[in-house]
Coordinates of N, CA and C in Angstrom, one line a residue:
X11 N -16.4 6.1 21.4 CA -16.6 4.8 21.0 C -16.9 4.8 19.5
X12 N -16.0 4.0 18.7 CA -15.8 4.7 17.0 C -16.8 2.7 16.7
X13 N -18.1 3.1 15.9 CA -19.1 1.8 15.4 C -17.9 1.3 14.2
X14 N -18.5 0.1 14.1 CA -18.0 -0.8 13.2 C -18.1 -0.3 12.1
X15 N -17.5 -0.7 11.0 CA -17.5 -0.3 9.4 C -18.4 -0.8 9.2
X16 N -18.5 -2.2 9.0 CA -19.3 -3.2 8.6 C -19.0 -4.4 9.0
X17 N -20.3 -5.1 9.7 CA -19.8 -6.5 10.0 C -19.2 -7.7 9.1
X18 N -17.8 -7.9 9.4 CA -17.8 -9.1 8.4 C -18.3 -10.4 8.8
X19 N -18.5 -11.2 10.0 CA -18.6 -12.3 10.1 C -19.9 -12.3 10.5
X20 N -20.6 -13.7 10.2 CA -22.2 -13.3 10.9 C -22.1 -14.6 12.2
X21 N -20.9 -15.5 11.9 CA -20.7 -17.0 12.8 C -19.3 -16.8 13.6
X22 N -19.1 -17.0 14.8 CA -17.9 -17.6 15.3 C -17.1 -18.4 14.6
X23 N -16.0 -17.8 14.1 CA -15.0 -18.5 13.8 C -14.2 -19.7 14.7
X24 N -14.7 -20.1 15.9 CA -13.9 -20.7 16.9 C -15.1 -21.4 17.2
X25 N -16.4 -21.2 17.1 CA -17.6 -22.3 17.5 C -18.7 -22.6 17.1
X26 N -18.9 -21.4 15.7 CA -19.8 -21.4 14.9 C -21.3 -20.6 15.6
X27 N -21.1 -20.2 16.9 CA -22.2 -19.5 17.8 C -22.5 -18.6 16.7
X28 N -23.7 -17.2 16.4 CA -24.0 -16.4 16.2 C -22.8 -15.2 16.3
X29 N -22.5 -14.0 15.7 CA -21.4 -12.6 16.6 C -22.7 -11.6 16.9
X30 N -22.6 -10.9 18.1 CA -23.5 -9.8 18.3 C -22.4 -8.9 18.0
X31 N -23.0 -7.8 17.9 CA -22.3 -6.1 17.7 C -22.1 -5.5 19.2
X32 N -21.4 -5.8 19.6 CA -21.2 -4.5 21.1 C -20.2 -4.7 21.5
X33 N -19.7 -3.5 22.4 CA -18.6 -3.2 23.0 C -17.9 -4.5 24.4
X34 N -17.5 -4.9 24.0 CA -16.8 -5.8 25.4 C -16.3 -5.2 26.2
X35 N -16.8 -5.7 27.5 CA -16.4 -4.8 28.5 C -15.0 -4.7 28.7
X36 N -14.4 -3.7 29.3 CA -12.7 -3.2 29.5 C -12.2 -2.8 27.9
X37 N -13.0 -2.7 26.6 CA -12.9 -1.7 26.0 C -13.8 -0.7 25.1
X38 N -13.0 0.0 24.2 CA -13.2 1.3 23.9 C -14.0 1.0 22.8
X39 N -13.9 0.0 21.8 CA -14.9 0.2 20.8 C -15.8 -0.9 20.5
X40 N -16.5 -0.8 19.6 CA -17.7 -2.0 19.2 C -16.9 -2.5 18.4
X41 N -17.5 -4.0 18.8 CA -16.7 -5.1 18.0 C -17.6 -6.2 17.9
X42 N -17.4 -7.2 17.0 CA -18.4 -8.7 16.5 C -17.3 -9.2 17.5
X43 N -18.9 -10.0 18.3 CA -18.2 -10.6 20.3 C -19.5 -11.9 19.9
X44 N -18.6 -12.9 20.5 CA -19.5 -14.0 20.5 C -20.2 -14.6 21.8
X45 N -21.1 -14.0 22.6 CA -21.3 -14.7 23.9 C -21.3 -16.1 24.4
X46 N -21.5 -16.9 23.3 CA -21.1 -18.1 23.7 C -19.9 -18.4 24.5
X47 N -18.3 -18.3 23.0 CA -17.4 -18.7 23.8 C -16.0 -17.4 24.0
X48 N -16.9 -16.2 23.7 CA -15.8 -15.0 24.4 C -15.3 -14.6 23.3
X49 N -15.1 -15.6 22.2 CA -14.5 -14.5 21.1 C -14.4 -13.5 20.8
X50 N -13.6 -12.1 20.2 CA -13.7 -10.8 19.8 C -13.0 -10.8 18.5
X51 N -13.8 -10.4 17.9 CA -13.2 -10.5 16.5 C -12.5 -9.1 16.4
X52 N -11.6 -9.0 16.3 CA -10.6 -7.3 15.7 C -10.5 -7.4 14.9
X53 N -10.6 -6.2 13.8 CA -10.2 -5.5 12.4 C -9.4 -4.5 13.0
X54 N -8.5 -4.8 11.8 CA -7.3 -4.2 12.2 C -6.9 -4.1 10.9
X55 N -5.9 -2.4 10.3 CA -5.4 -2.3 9.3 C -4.8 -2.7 8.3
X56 N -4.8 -2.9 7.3 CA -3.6 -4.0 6.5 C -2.3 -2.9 5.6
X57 N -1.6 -3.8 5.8 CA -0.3 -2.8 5.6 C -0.5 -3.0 3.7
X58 N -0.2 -2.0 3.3 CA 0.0 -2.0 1.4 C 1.8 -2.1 1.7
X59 N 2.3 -2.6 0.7 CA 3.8 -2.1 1.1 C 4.3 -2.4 -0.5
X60 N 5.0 -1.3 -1.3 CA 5.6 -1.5 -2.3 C 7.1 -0.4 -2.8
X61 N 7.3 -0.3 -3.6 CA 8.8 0.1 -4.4 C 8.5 1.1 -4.8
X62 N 9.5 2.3 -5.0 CA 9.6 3.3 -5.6 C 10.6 2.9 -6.5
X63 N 10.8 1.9 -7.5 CA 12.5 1.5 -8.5 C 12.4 2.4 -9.4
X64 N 14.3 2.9 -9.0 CA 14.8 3.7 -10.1 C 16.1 2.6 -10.7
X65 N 15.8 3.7 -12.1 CA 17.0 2.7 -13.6 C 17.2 3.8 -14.3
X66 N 19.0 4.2 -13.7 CA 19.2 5.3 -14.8 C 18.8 6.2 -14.3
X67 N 18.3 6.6 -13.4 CA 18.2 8.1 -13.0 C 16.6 8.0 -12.9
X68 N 15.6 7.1 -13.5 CA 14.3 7.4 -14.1 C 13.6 6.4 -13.1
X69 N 12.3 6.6 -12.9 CA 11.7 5.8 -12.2 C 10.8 4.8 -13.2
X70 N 10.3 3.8 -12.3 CA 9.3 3.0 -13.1 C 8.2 2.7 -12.9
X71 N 7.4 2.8 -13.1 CA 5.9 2.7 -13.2 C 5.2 1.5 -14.5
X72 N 4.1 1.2 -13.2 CA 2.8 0.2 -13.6 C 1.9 0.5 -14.5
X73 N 1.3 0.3 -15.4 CA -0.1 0.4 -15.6 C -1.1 -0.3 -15.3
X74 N -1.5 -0.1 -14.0 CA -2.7 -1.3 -14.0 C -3.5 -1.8 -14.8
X75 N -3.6 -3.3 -14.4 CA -4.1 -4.6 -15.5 C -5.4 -5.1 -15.0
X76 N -5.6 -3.9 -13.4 CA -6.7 -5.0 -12.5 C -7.3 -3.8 -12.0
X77 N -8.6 -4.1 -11.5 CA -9.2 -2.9 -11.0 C -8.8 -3.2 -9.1
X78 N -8.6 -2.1 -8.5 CA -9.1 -0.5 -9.0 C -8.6 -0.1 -9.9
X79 N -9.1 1.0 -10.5 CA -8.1 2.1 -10.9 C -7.3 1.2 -12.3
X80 N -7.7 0.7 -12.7 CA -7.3 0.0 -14.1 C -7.2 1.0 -15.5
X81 N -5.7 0.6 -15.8 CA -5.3 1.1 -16.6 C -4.7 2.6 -16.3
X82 N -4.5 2.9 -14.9 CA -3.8 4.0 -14.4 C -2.1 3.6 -14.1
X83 N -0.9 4.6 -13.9 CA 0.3 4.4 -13.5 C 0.0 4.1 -11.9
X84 N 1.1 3.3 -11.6 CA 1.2 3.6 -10.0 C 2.5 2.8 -9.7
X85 N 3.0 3.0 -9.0 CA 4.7 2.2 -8.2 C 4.0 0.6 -8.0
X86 N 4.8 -0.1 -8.0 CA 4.7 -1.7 -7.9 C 4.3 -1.7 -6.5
X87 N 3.6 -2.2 -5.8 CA 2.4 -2.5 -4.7 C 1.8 -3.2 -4.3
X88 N 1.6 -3.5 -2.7 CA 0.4 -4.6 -2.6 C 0.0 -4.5 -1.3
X89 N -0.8 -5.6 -0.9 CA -1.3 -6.6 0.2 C 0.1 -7.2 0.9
X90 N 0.5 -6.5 2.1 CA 1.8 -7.0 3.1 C 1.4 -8.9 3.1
X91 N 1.8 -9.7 2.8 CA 1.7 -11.7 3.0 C 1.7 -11.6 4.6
X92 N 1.0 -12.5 5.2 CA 1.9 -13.3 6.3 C 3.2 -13.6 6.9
X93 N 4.0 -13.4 7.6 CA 5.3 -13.9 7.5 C 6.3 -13.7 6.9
X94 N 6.2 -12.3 6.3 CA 7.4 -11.5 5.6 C 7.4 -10.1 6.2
X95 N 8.4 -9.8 5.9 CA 8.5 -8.6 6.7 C 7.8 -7.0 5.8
X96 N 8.0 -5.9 6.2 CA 7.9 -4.9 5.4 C 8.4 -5.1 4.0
X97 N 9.6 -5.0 4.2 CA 10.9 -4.6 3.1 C 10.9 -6.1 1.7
X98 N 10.4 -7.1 2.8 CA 10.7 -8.6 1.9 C 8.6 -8.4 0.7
X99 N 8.1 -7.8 1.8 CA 7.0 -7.7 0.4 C 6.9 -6.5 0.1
X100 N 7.4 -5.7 -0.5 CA 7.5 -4.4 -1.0 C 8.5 -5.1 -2.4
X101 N 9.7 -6.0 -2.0 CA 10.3 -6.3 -2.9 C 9.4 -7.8 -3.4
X102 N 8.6 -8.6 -2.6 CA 7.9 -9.5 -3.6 C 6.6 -8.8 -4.5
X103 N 6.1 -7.9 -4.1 CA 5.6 -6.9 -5.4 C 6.0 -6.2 -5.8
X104 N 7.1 -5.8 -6.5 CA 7.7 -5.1 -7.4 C 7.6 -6.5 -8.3
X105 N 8.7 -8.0 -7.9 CA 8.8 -8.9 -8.5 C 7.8 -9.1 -9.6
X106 N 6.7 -9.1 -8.4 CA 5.2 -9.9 -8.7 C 4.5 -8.6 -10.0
X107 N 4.8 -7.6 -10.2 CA 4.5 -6.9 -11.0 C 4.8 -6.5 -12.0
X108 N 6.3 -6.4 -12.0 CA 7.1 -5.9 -12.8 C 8.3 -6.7 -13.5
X109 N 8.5 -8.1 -12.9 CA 9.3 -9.0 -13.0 C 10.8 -8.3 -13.2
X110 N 10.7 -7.8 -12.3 CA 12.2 -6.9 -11.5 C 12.9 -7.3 -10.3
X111 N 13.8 -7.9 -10.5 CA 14.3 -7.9 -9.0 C 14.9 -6.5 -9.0
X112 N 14.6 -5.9 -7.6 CA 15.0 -4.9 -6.9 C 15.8 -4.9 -5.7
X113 N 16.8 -4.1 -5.4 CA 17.6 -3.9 -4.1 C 17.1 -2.6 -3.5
X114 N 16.1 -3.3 -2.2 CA 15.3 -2.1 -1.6 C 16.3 -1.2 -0.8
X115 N 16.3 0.2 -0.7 CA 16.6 1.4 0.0 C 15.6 1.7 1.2
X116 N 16.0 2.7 1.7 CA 15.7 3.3 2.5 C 13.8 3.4 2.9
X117 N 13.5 3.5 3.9 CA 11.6 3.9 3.4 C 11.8 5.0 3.7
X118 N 10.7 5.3 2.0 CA 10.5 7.0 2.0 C 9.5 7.6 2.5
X119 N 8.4 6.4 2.4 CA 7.2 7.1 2.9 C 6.3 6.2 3.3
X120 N 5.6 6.3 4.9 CA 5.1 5.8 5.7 C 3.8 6.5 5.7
X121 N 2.3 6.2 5.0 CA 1.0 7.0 4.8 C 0.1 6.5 5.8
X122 N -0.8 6.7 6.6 CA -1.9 6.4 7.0 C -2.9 6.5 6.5
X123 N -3.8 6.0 5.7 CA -4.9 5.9 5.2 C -6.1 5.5 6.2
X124 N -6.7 6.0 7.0 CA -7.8 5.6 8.0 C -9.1 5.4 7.5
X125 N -9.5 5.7 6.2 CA -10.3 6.0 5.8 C -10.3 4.4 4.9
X126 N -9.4 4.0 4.4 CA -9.5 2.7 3.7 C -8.9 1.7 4.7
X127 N -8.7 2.0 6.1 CA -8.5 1.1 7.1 C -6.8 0.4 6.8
X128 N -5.6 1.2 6.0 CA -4.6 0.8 5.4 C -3.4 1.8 6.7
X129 N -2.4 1.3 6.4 CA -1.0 1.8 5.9 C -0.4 1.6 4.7
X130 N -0.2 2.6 4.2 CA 1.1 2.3 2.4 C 2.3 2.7 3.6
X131 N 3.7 1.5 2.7 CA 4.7 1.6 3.4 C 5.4 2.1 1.5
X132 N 6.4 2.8 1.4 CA 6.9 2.7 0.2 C 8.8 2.8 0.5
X133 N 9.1 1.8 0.0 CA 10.6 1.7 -0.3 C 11.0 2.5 -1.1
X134 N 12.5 3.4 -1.1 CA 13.2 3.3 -2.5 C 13.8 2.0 -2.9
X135 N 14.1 1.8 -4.2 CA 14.3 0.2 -4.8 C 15.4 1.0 -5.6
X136 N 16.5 0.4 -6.1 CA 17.2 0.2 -7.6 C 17.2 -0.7 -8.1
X137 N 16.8 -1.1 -9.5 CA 17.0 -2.0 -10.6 C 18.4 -2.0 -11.1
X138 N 18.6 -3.2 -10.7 CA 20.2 -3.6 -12.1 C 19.8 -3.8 -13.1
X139 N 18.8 -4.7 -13.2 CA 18.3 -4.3 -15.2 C 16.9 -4.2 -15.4
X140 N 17.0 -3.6 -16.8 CA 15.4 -3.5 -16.7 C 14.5 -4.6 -16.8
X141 N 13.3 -4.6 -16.3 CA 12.9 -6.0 -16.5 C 12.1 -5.9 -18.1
X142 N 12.0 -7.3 -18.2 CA 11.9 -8.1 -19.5 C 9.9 -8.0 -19.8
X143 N 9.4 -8.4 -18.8 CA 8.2 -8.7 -18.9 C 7.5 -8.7 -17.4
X144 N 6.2 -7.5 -17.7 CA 5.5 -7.1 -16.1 C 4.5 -8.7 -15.7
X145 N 4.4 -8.6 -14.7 CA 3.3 -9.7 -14.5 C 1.9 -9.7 -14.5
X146 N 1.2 -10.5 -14.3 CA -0.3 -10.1 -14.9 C -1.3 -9.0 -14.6
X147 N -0.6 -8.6 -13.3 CA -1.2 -7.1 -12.9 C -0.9 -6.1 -13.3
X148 N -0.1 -6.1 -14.1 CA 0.8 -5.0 -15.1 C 0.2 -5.0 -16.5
X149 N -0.4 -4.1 -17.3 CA -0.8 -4.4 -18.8 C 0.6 -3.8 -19.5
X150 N 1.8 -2.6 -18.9 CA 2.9 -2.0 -19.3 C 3.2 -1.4 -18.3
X151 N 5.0 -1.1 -18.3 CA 6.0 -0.5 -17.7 C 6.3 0.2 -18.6
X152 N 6.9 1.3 -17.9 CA 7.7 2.1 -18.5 C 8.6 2.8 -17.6
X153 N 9.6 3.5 -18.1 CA 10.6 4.6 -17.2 C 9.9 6.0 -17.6
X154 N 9.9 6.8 -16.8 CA 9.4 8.1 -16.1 C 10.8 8.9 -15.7
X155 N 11.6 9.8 -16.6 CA 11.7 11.3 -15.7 C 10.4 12.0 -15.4
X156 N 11.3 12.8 -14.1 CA 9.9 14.0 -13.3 C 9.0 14.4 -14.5
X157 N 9.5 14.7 -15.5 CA 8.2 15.8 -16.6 C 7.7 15.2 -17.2
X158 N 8.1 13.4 -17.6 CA 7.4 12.6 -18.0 C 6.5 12.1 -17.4
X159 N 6.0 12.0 -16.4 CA 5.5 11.4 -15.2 C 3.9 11.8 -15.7
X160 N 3.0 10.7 -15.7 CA 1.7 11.0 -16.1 C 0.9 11.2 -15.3
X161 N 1.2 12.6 -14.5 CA 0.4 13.4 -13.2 C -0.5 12.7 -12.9
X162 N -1.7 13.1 -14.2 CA -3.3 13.3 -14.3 C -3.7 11.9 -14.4
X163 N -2.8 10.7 -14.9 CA -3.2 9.5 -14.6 C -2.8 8.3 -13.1
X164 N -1.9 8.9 -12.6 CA -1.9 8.1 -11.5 C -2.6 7.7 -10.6
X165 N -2.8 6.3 -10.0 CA -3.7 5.7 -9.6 C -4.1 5.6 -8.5
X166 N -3.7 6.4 -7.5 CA -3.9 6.4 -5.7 C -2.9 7.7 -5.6
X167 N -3.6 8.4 -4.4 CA -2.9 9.2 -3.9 C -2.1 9.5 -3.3
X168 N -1.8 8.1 -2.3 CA -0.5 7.8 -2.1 C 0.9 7.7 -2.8
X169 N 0.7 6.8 -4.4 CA 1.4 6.6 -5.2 C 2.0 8.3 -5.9
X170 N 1.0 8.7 -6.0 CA 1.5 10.2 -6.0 C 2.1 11.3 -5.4
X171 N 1.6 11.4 -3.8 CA 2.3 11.9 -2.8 C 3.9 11.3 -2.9
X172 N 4.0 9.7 -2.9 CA 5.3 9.3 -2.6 C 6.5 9.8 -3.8
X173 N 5.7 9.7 -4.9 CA 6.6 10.1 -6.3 C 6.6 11.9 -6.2
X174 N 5.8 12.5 -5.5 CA 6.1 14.1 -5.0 C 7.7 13.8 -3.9
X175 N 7.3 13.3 -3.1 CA 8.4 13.4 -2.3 C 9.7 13.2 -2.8
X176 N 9.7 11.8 -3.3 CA 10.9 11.6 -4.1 C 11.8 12.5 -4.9
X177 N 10.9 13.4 -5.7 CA 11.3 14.1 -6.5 C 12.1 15.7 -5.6
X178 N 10.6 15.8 -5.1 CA 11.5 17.0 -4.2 C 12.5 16.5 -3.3
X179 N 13.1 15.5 -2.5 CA 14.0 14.8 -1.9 C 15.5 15.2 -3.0
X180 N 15.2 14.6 -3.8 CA 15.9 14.4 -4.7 C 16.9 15.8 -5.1
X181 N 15.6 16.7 -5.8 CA 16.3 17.6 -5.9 C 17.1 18.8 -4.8
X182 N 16.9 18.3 -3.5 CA 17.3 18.7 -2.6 C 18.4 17.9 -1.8
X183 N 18.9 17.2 -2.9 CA 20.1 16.3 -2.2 C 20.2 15.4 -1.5
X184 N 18.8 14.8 -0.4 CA 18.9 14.7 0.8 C 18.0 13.9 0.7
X185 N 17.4 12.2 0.6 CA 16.3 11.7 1.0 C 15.6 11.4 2.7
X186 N 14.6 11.8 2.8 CA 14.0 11.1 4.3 C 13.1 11.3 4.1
X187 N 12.5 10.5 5.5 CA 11.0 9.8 5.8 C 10.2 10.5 6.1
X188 N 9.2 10.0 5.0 CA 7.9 11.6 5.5 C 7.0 10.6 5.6
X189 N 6.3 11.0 6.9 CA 5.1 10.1 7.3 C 4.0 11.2 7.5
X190 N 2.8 11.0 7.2 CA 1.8 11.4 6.9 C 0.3 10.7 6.8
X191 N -0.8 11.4 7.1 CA -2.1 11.2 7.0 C -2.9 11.5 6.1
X192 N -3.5 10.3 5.1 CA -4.1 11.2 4.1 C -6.0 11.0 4.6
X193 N -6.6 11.9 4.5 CA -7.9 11.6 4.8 C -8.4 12.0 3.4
X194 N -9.2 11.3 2.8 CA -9.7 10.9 1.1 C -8.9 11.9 0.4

């Protein structure tokens, strides 16, 4: 039986009762349960889902404008919306970042993050042009060949694993899906 991270709610969202902390019976873990009116609150994962866009052979990269990790590279990224699918917000943050429309490819890489309670989903993307101007979470873009690529500054591990892969994919002819667990 795996405890809670931390409780988020201290009220019923459906009756405004108190939440206690414990296991409901017929399952496995502790959870914020309202005895009043039955409620179980679940926490559950949130999907990250963003672009790997290439232009010209070169890839493109963020510098973050926002914390975390502000003022590091990373692939265009986010928070999965409501009501879109994988692929449709991977490509509304690229937009949202980079002010690029992209035509998403294939997913390259599928990460589990258990540790930040996440999935990163990452597309390949191609750009038909470059874009003009990043969006506010962007302070600069730029294009990246492999030796250009600013190792020592990128900004999640993921972002970096997936730009490993890519590259070795690449130079081996052959793109596919590498799914993986990163624990910190």
């Amino acid at each position: 039986m795996k405890p809670l991270d931390a409780p988020r709610y201290k009220f019923c969202p459906m009756c405004g009762h108190p939440l206690v902390t414990k296991r409901p019976l017929d399952d496995v873990r502790v959870r914020e349960v309202c005895e009043a009116c039955g409620f179980v609150h679940y926490v559950n994962p949130t999907p990250v889902v963003g672009t790997l866009p290439v232009f010209g052979g070169r890839v493109l990269l963020c510098r973050r404008a926002i914390e975390p990790r502000k003022g590091k590279w990373t692939l265009p990224a986010g928070f999965m919306e409501a009501h879109e699918t994988l692929q449709q917000g991977a490509l509304r943050e690229t937009w949202e970042e980079t002010g690029a429309h992209a035509r998403a490819g294939m997913l390259l890489t599928v990460i589990d993050v258990p540790y930040a309670s996440q999935v990163h989903f990452f597309f390949l993307s191609e750009l038909d042009a470059l874009p003009l101007a990043p969006g506010p979470e962007t302070m600069e873009q730029r294009l990246f060949s492999e030796s250009e690529i600013p190792w020592d500054d990128i900004s999640f591990t993921t972002v970096k694993t997936t730009l490993e892969h890519y590259f070795n994919d690449r130079r081996q002819g052959e793109f596919r899906l590498h799914m993986y667990r990163l624990d910190e």
